[in-house]
Amino acid sequence: MKKTPVNDIHNRKDIHRLMSLFYSKIRTEQTLGPIFNHMITDWEQHINKLTDFWETNLLFEIKYKGNPIAIHQKVDTTFNGTINQNHFGIWLNLWFETLDELYKGENVEIAKRRARKMSTHLYLKMFESRATKKNICPFISEKNKNTF
């Protein structure tokens, strides 16, 4: 019989546990695994950095220093602009599944809401960066550069 979690996320140890289980799932997931495994060479460092990120976002312990938008844009560029909403959907489903597997409470629900908002924002910023890498409007063919 599966045990239902009763504890909420309270501290760094809880977040680290979440990151460790979550990324063990990501690494083996059919669609996301190849992307993450290509980009991340030091998994321990990555898990610690994401623990910092979520500790900052959930517990307001300012630990994270980084630029998630730039990192996700780099991933998208590395994979030739092929990252799409399906990738983010899989990520979110695994995130929710792992949260529900380990914890229950207000911080769990906050983590779900923030992940949903962040995933939308990151995807939009990735999409925008594809367009700004071109010198012309992405909706006009290269032959009509002087249209404006």
PDB file of C-alpha atoms in Angstrom:
ATOM      1  CA  MET A   1       0.000   0.000   0.000  1.00  0.00           C
ATOM      2  CA  LYS A   2       1.335   3.419  -1.014  1.00  0.00           C
ATOM      3  CA  LYS A   3       1.840   5.817   1.874  1.00  0.00           C
ATOM      4  CA  THR A   4       0.246   9.262   1.481  1.00  0.00           C
ATOM      5  CA  PRO A   5       2.625  12.118   2.289  1.00  0.00           C
ATOM      6  CA  VAL A   6       1.630  14.208   5.288  1.00  0.00           C
ATOM      7  CA  ASN A   7       4.493  16.700   5.556  1.00  0.00           C
ATOM      8  CA  ASP A   8       4.895  19.933   3.651  1.00  0.00           C
ATOM      9  CA  ILE A   9       8.164  21.324   2.309  1.00  0.00           C
ATOM     10  CA  HIS A  10       9.807  23.068   5.253  1.00  0.00           C
ATOM     11  CA  ASN A  11      13.546  23.369   4.638  1.00  0.00           C
ATOM     12  CA  ARG A  12      16.501  22.915   2.312  1.00  0.00           C
ATOM     13  CA  LYS A  13      16.709  19.200   3.105  1.00  0.00           C
ATOM     14  CA  ASP A  14      13.115  18.749   1.882  1.00  0.00           C
ATOM     15  CA  ILE A  15      13.840  20.675  -1.309  1.00  0.00           C
ATOM     16  CA  HIS A  16      17.047  18.745  -1.959  1.00  0.00           C
ATOM     17  CA  ARG A  17      15.121  15.487  -1.583  1.00  0.00           C
ATOM     18  CA  LEU A  18      12.557  16.777  -4.084  1.00  0.00           C
ATOM     19  CA  MET A  19      15.252  17.860  -6.571  1.00  0.00           C
ATOM     20  CA  SER A  20      17.076  14.536  -6.301  1.00  0.00           C
ATOM     21  CA  LEU A  21      13.992  12.422  -7.003  1.00  0.00           C
ATOM     22  CA  PHE A  22      12.619  14.788  -9.633  1.00  0.00           C
ATOM     23  CA  TYR A  23      15.839  14.905 -11.646  1.00  0.00           C
ATOM     24  CA  SER A  24      16.314  11.159 -11.389  1.00  0.00           C
ATOM     25  CA  LYS A  25      12.983  10.938 -13.240  1.00  0.00           C
ATOM     26  CA  ILE A  26      13.949  13.643 -15.740  1.00  0.00           C
ATOM     27  CA  ARG A  27      17.222  11.900 -16.582  1.00  0.00           C
ATOM     28  CA  THR A  28      15.432   8.730 -17.638  1.00  0.00           C
ATOM     29  CA  GLU A  29      12.374  10.292 -19.276  1.00  0.00           C
ATOM     30  CA  GLN A  30      12.252   9.490 -23.002  1.00  0.00           C
ATOM     31  CA  THR A  31      11.774  13.043 -24.310  1.00  0.00           C
ATOM     32  CA  LEU A  32      13.522  15.169 -21.683  1.00  0.00           C
ATOM     33  CA  GLY A  33      16.316  12.816 -20.661  1.00  0.00           C
ATOM     34  CA  PRO A  34      18.423  13.250 -23.806  1.00  0.00           C
ATOM     35  CA  ILE A  35      18.168  17.047 -23.582  1.00  0.00           C
ATOM     36  CA  PHE A  36      19.048  17.305 -19.899  1.00  0.00           C
ATOM     37  CA  ASN A  37      21.765  14.662 -20.104  1.00  0.00           C
ATOM     38  CA  HIS A  38      23.360  16.506 -23.026  1.00  0.00           C
ATOM     39  CA  MET A  39      23.325  19.894 -21.286  1.00  0.00           C
ATOM     40  CA  ILE A  40      24.196  18.920 -17.721  1.00  0.00           C
ATOM     41  CA  THR A  41      27.615  17.446 -17.047  1.00  0.00           C
ATOM     42  CA  ASP A  42      27.639  17.732 -13.241  1.00  0.00           C
ATOM     43  CA  TRP A  43      24.346  16.480 -11.825  1.00  0.00           C
ATOM     44  CA  GLU A  44      25.280  17.095  -8.202  1.00  0.00           C
ATOM     45  CA  GLN A  45      26.037  20.733  -8.982  1.00  0.00           C
ATOM     46  CA  HIS A  46      22.792  21.048 -10.963  1.00  0.00           C
ATOM     47  CA  ILE A  47      20.697  19.593  -8.144  1.00  0.00           C
ATOM     48  CA  ASN A  48      22.352  21.941  -5.637  1.00  0.00           C
ATOM     49  CA  LYS A  49      21.766  24.952  -7.914  1.00  0.00           C
ATOM     50  CA  LEU A  50      18.091  24.029  -8.347  1.00  0.00           C
ATOM     51  CA  THR A  51      17.821  23.448  -4.610  1.00  0.00           C
ATOM     52  CA  ASP A  52      19.080  27.031  -4.201  1.00  0.00           C
ATOM     53  CA  PHE A  53      16.532  28.190  -6.777  1.00  0.00           C
ATOM     54  CA  TRP A  54      13.551  26.559  -5.064  1.00  0.00           C
ATOM     55  CA  GLU A  55      14.751  27.466  -1.583  1.00  0.00           C
ATOM     56  CA  THR A  56      14.771  31.086  -2.756  1.00  0.00           C
ATOM     57  CA  ASN A  57      11.346  30.775  -4.412  1.00  0.00           C
ATOM     58  CA  LEU A  58       9.557  28.796  -1.706  1.00  0.00           C
ATOM     59  CA  LEU A  59      11.253  29.656   1.558  1.00  0.00           C
ATOM     60  CA  PHE A  60      12.602  33.127   0.685  1.00  0.00           C
ATOM     61  CA  GLU A  61      16.137  32.138   1.675  1.00  0.00           C
ATOM     62  CA  ILE A  62      18.097  34.079  -0.913  1.00  0.00           C
ATOM     63  CA  LYS A  63      20.512  31.505  -2.273  1.00  0.00           C
ATOM     64  CA  TYR A  64      20.015  31.367  -6.042  1.00  0.00           C
ATOM     65  CA  LYS A  65      22.238  33.362  -8.344  1.00  0.00           C
ATOM     66  CA  GLY A  66      21.639  32.768 -12.002  1.00  0.00           C
ATOM     67  CA  ASN A  67      19.623  33.629 -15.074  1.00  0.00           C
ATOM     68  CA  PRO A  68      17.111  30.888 -15.905  1.00  0.00           C
ATOM     69  CA  ILE A  69      15.903  32.720 -19.018  1.00  0.00           C
ATOM     70  CA  ALA A  70      19.378  32.830 -20.571  1.00  0.00           C
ATOM     71  CA  ILE A  71      20.014  29.198 -19.636  1.00  0.00           C
ATOM     72  CA  HIS A  72      16.785  28.021 -21.266  1.00  0.00           C
ATOM     73  CA  GLN A  73      17.473  30.127 -24.351  1.00  0.00           C
ATOM     74  CA  LYS A  74      20.887  28.439 -24.619  1.00  0.00           C
ATOM     75  CA  VAL A  75      19.259  25.010 -24.391  1.00  0.00           C
ATOM     76  CA  ASP A  76      16.789  25.966 -27.109  1.00  0.00           C
ATOM     77  CA  THR A  77      19.598  27.251 -29.331  1.00  0.00           C
ATOM     78  CA  THR A  78      21.620  24.076 -28.746  1.00  0.00           C
ATOM     79  CA  PHE A  79      18.617  22.036 -29.924  1.00  0.00           C
ATOM     80  CA  ASN A  80      17.965  24.315 -32.936  1.00  0.00           C
ATOM     81  CA  GLY A  81      14.751  25.852 -31.635  1.00  0.00           C
ATOM     82  CA  THR A  82      12.993  22.516 -31.227  1.00  0.00           C
ATOM     83  CA  ILE A  83      12.019  22.894 -27.566  1.00  0.00           C
ATOM     84  CA  ASN A  84       8.237  23.220 -27.471  1.00  0.00           C
ATOM     85  CA  GLN A  85       5.252  23.265 -25.137  1.00  0.00           C
ATOM     86  CA  ASN A  86       5.217  19.458 -25.043  1.00  0.00           C
ATOM     87  CA  HIS A  87       8.615  19.476 -23.337  1.00  0.00           C
ATOM     88  CA  PHE A  88       7.335  21.876 -20.703  1.00  0.00           C
ATOM     89  CA  GLY A  89       4.170  19.806 -20.255  1.00  0.00           C
ATOM     90  CA  ILE A  90       6.169  16.665 -19.572  1.00  0.00           C
ATOM     91  CA  TRP A  91       8.370  18.593 -17.153  1.00  0.00           C
ATOM     92  CA  LEU A  92       5.324  19.938 -15.285  1.00  0.00           C
ATOM     93  CA  ASN A  93       3.654  16.529 -15.095  1.00  0.00           C
ATOM     94  CA  LEU A  94       6.799  15.010 -13.576  1.00  0.00           C
ATOM     95  CA  TRP A  95       7.101  17.986 -11.206  1.00  0.00           C
ATOM     96  CA  PHE A  96       3.534  17.600  -9.947  1.00  0.00           C
ATOM     97  CA  GLU A  97       3.900  13.820  -9.682  1.00  0.00           C
ATOM     98  CA  THR A  98       7.093  14.101  -7.638  1.00  0.00           C
ATOM     99  CA  LEU A  99       5.704  16.796  -5.352  1.00  0.00           C
ATOM    100  CA  ASP A 100       2.586  14.717  -4.655  1.00  0.00           C
ATOM    101  CA  GLU A 101       4.681  11.609  -4.095  1.00  0.00           C
ATOM    102  CA  LEU A 102       6.817  13.262  -1.405  1.00  0.00           C
ATOM    103  CA  TYR A 103       4.856  16.064   0.250  1.00  0.00           C
ATOM    104  CA  LYS A 104       1.482  17.594   0.956  1.00  0.00           C
ATOM    105  CA  GLY A 105       0.701  21.142   2.021  1.00  0.00           C
ATOM    106  CA  GLU A 106       0.681  24.830   1.204  1.00  0.00           C
ATOM    107  CA  ASN A 107       4.284  24.978  -0.078  1.00  0.00           C
ATOM    108  CA  VAL A 108       3.557  22.062  -2.405  1.00  0.00           C
ATOM    109  CA  GLU A 109       0.668  23.984  -3.937  1.00  0.00           C
ATOM    110  CA  ILE A 110       2.804  27.130  -4.178  1.00  0.00           C
ATOM    111  CA  ALA A 111       5.546  25.116  -5.919  1.00  0.00           C
ATOM    112  CA  LYS A 112       3.010  23.843  -8.443  1.00  0.00           C
ATOM    113  CA  ARG A 113       1.633  27.316  -9.196  1.00  0.00           C
ATOM    114  CA  ARG A 114       5.066  28.895  -9.476  1.00  0.00           C
ATOM    115  CA  ALA A 115       6.358  26.120 -11.733  1.00  0.00           C
ATOM    116  CA  ARG A 116       3.340  26.533 -14.011  1.00  0.00           C
ATOM    117  CA  LYS A 117       3.914  30.302 -14.266  1.00  0.00           C
ATOM    118  CA  MET A 118       7.664  29.943 -14.688  1.00  0.00           C
ATOM    119  CA  SER A 119       7.319  27.340 -17.419  1.00  0.00           C
ATOM    120  CA  THR A 120       5.010  29.614 -19.388  1.00  0.00           C
ATOM    121  CA  HIS A 121       7.344  32.579 -18.947  1.00  0.00           C
ATOM    122  CA  LEU A 122      10.464  30.588 -19.879  1.00  0.00           C
ATOM    123  CA  TYR A 123       8.826  29.144 -22.971  1.00  0.00           C
ATOM    124  CA  LEU A 124       7.693  32.592 -24.129  1.00  0.00           C
ATOM    125  CA  LYS A 125      11.172  34.023 -23.600  1.00  0.00           C
ATOM    126  CA  MET A 126      12.695  31.141 -25.563  1.00  0.00           C
ATOM    127  CA  PHE A 127      10.221  31.711 -28.386  1.00  0.00           C
ATOM    128  CA  GLU A 128      10.883  35.469 -28.402  1.00  0.00           C
ATOM    129  CA  SER A 129      14.631  34.911 -28.573  1.00  0.00           C
ATOM    130  CA  ARG A 130      14.193  32.873 -31.745  1.00  0.00           C
ATOM    131  CA  ALA A 131      12.612  35.860 -33.454  1.00  0.00           C
ATOM    132  CA  THR A 132      15.126  38.424 -32.188  1.00  0.00           C
ATOM    133  CA  LYS A 133      18.040  36.430 -33.582  1.00  0.00           C
ATOM    134  CA  LYS A 134      16.844  37.435 -37.040  1.00  0.00           C
ATOM    135  CA  ASN A 135      17.471  40.890 -38.461  1.00  0.00           C
ATOM    136  CA  ILE A 136      14.041  41.144 -39.987  1.00  0.00           C
ATOM    137  CA  CYS A 137      10.494  40.456 -38.928  1.00  0.00           C
ATOM    138  CA  PRO A 138      10.148  36.661 -38.691  1.00  0.00           C
ATOM    139  CA  PHE A 139       6.830  36.805 -40.559  1.00  0.00           C
ATOM    140  CA  ILE A 140       8.260  38.321 -43.744  1.00  0.00           C
ATOM    141  CA  SER A 141      10.271  36.301 -46.222  1.00  0.00           C
ATOM    142  CA  GLU A 142      13.959  37.080 -46.626  1.00  0.00           C
ATOM    143  CA  LYS A 143      13.306  38.452 -50.152  1.00  0.00           C
ATOM    144  CA  ASN A 144      11.092  41.253 -48.834  1.00  0.00           C
ATOM    145  CA  LYS A 145      13.578  42.871 -46.421  1.00  0.00           C
ATOM    146  CA  ASN A 146      12.668  46.392 -47.563  1.00  0.00           C
ATOM    147  CA  THR A 147       8.935  46.052 -46.978  1.00  0.00           C
ATOM    148  CA  PHE A 148       8.973  48.472 -44.025  1.00  0.00           C
TER     149      PHE A 148
END
